[in-house]
XYZ file of N, CA and C in Angstrom:
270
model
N -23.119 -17.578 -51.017
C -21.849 -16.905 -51.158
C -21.682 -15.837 -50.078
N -22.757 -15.018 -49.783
C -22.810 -13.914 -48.445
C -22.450 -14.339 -47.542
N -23.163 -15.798 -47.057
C -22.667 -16.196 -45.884
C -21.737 -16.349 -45.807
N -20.549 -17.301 -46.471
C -19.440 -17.538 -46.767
C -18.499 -16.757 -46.071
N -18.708 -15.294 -46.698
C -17.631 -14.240 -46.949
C -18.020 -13.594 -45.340
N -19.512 -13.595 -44.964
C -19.936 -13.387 -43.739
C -19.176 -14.260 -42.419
N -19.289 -15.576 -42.698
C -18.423 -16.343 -41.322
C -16.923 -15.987 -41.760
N -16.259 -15.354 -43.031
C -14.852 -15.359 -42.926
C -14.628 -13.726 -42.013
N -15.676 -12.886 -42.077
C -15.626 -11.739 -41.265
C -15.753 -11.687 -40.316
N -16.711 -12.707 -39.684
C -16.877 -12.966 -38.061
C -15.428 -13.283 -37.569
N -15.235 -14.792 -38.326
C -13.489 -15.272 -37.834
C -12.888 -14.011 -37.726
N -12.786 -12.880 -38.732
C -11.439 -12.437 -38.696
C -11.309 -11.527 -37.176
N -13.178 -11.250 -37.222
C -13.532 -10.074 -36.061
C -13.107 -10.494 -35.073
N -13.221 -11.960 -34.698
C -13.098 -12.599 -33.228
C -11.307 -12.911 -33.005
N -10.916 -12.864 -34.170
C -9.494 -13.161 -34.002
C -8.659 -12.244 -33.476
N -9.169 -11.063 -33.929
C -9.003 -9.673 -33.902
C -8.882 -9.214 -32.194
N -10.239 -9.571 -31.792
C -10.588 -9.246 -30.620
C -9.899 -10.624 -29.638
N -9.892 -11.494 -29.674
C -9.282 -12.741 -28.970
C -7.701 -11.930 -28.835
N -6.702 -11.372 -29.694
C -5.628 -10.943 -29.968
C -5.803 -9.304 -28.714
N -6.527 -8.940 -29.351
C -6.749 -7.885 -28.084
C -6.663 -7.671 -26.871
N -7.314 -9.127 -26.457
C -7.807 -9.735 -25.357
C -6.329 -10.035 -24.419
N -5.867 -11.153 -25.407
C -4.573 -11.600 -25.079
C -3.271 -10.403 -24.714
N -3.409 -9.400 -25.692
C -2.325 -8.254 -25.108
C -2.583 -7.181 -24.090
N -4.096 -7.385 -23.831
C -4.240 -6.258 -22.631
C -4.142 -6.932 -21.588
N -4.188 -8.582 -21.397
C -4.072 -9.306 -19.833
C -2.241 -9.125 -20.250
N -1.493 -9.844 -20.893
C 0.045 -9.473 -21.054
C 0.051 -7.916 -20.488
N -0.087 -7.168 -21.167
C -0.008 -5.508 -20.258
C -0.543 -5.503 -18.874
N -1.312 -6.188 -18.517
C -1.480 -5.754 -16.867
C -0.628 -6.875 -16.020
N -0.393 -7.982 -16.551
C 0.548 -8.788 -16.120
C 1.789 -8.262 -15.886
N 2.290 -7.486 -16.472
C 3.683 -6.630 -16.800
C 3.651 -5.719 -15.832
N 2.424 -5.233 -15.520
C 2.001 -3.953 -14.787
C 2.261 -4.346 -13.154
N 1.435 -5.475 -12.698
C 1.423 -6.013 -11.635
C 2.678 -6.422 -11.540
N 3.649 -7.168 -12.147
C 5.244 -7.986 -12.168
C 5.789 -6.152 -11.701
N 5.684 -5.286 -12.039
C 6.564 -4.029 -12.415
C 6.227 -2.943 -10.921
N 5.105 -3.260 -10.748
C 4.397 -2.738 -9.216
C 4.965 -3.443 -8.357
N 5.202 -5.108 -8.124
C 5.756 -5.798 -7.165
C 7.369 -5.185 -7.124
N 7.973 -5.529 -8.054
C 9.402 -5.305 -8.253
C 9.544 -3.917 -7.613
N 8.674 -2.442 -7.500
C 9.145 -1.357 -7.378
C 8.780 -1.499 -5.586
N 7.979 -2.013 -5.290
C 7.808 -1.992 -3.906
C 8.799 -2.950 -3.054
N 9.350 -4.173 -3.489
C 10.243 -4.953 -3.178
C 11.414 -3.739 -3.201
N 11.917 -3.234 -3.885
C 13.054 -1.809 -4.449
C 13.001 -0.856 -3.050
N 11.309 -0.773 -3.062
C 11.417 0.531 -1.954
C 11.475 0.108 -0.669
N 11.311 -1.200 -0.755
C 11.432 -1.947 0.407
C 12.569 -1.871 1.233
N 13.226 -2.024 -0.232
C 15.204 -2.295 0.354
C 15.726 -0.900 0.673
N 15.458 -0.024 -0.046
C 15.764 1.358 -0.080
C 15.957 1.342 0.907
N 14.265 1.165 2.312
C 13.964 1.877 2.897
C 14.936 0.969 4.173
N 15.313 -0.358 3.974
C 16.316 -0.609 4.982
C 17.558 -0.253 4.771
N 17.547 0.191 4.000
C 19.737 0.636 3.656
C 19.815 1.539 4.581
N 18.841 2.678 4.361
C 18.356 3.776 5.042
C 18.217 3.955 6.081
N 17.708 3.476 6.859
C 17.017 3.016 8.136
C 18.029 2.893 9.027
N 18.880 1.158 8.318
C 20.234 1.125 8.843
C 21.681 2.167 8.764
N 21.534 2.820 7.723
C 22.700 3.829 7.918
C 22.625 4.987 9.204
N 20.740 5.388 9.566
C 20.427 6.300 10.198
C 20.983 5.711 11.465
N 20.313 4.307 11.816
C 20.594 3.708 13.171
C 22.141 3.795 13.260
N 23.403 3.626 12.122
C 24.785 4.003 11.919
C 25.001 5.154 12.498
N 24.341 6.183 12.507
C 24.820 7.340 12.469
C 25.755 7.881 10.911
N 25.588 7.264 9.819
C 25.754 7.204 8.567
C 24.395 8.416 7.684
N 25.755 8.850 6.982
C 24.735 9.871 5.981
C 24.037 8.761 4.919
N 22.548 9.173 4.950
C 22.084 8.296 3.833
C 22.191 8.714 2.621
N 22.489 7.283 2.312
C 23.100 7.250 0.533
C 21.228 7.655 -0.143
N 21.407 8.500 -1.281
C 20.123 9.155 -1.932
C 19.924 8.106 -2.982
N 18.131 8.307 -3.496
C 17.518 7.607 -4.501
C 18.578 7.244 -5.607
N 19.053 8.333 -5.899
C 19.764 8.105 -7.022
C 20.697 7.083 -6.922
N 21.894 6.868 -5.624
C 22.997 6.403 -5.117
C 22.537 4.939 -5.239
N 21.609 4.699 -4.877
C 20.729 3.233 -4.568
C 19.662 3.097 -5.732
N 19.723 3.939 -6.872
C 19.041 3.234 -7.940
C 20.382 2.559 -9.063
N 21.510 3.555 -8.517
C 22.599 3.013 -9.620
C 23.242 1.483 -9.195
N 22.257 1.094 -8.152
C 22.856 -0.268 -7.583
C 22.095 -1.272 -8.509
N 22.484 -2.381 -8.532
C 21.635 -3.640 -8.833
C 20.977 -3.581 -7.664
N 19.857 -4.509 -7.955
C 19.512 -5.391 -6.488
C 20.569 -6.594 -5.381
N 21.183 -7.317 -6.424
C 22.276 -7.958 -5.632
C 22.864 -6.844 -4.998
N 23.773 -5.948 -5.384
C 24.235 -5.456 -4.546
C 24.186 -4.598 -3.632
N 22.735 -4.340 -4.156
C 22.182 -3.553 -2.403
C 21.702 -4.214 -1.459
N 21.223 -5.600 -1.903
C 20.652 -6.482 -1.069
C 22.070 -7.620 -0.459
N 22.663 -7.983 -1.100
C 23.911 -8.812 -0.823
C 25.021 -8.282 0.096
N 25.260 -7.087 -1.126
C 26.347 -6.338 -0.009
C 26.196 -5.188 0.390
N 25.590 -4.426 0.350
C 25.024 -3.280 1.224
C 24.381 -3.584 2.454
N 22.990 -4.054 2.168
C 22.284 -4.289 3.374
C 22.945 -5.276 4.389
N 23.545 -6.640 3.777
C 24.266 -7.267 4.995
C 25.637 -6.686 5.454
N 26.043 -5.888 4.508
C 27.361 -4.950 5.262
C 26.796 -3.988 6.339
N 25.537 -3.472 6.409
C 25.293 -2.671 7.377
C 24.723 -3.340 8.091
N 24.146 -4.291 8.129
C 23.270 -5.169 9.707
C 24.751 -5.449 10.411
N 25.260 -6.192 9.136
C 26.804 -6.534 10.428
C 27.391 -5.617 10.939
N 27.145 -4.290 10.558
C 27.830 -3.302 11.581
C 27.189 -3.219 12.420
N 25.695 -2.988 12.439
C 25.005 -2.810 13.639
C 25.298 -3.932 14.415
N 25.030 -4.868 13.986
C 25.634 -6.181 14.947
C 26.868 -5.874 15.873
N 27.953 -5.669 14.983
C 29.119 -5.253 16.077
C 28.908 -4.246 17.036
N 28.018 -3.582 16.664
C 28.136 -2.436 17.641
C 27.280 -2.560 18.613
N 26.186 -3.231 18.265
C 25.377 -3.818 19.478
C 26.060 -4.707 20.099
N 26.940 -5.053 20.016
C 27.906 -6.413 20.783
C 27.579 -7.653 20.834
C-alpha cells in the first residue's frame, strides 16, 4: 500500500516539476522574442533619426516614434524620408 501511494507522489512530483520546466523555457522564449523585437525597434528608431539629421529635420523623440506602429514607421516614415534624401541627392 506505501508503495502505491509512494509512485502516486513521485508522479505528482515529476509532473509538478516537468510543468515548471515547461513555463520557465515559455518565459525565456518570450524573453528572447521581446529582446529581438526591441532591438529591431531601436534599429528603426535609429534610421528615422539618422535620416531626418541627414534632412536637416528636427528629430522626432522616443516618445513621437514609440506612439507609431511599426508599419508606420517602417512603411511610411522611413520610406518617406529615404525618398527625400533621394530627391535631394538627385
Amino acid at each position: 500500500m506505501k508503495t502505491e501511494y509512494r509512485e502516486l507522489y513521485d508522479a505528482r512530483q515529476k509532473a509538478k516539476l516537468n510543468e515548471a520546466w515547461r513555463i520557465a523555457a515559455a518565459e525565456r522564449k518570450g524573453r528572447q522574442e521581446g529582446r529581438q523585437e526591441g532591438r529591431e525597434e531601436g534599429k528603426l528608431f535609429g534610421t528615422v533619426q539618422m535620416l531626418q539629421t541627414f534632412l536637416n529635420q528636427a528629430l522626432s523623440t522616443d516618445e513621437a516614434l514609440n506612439s507609431k506602429t511599426r508599419r508606420e514607421l517602417d512603411e511610411e516614415l522611413a520610406s518617406e524620408l529615404q525618398a527625400q534624401l533621394r530627391n535631394r541627392l538627385g
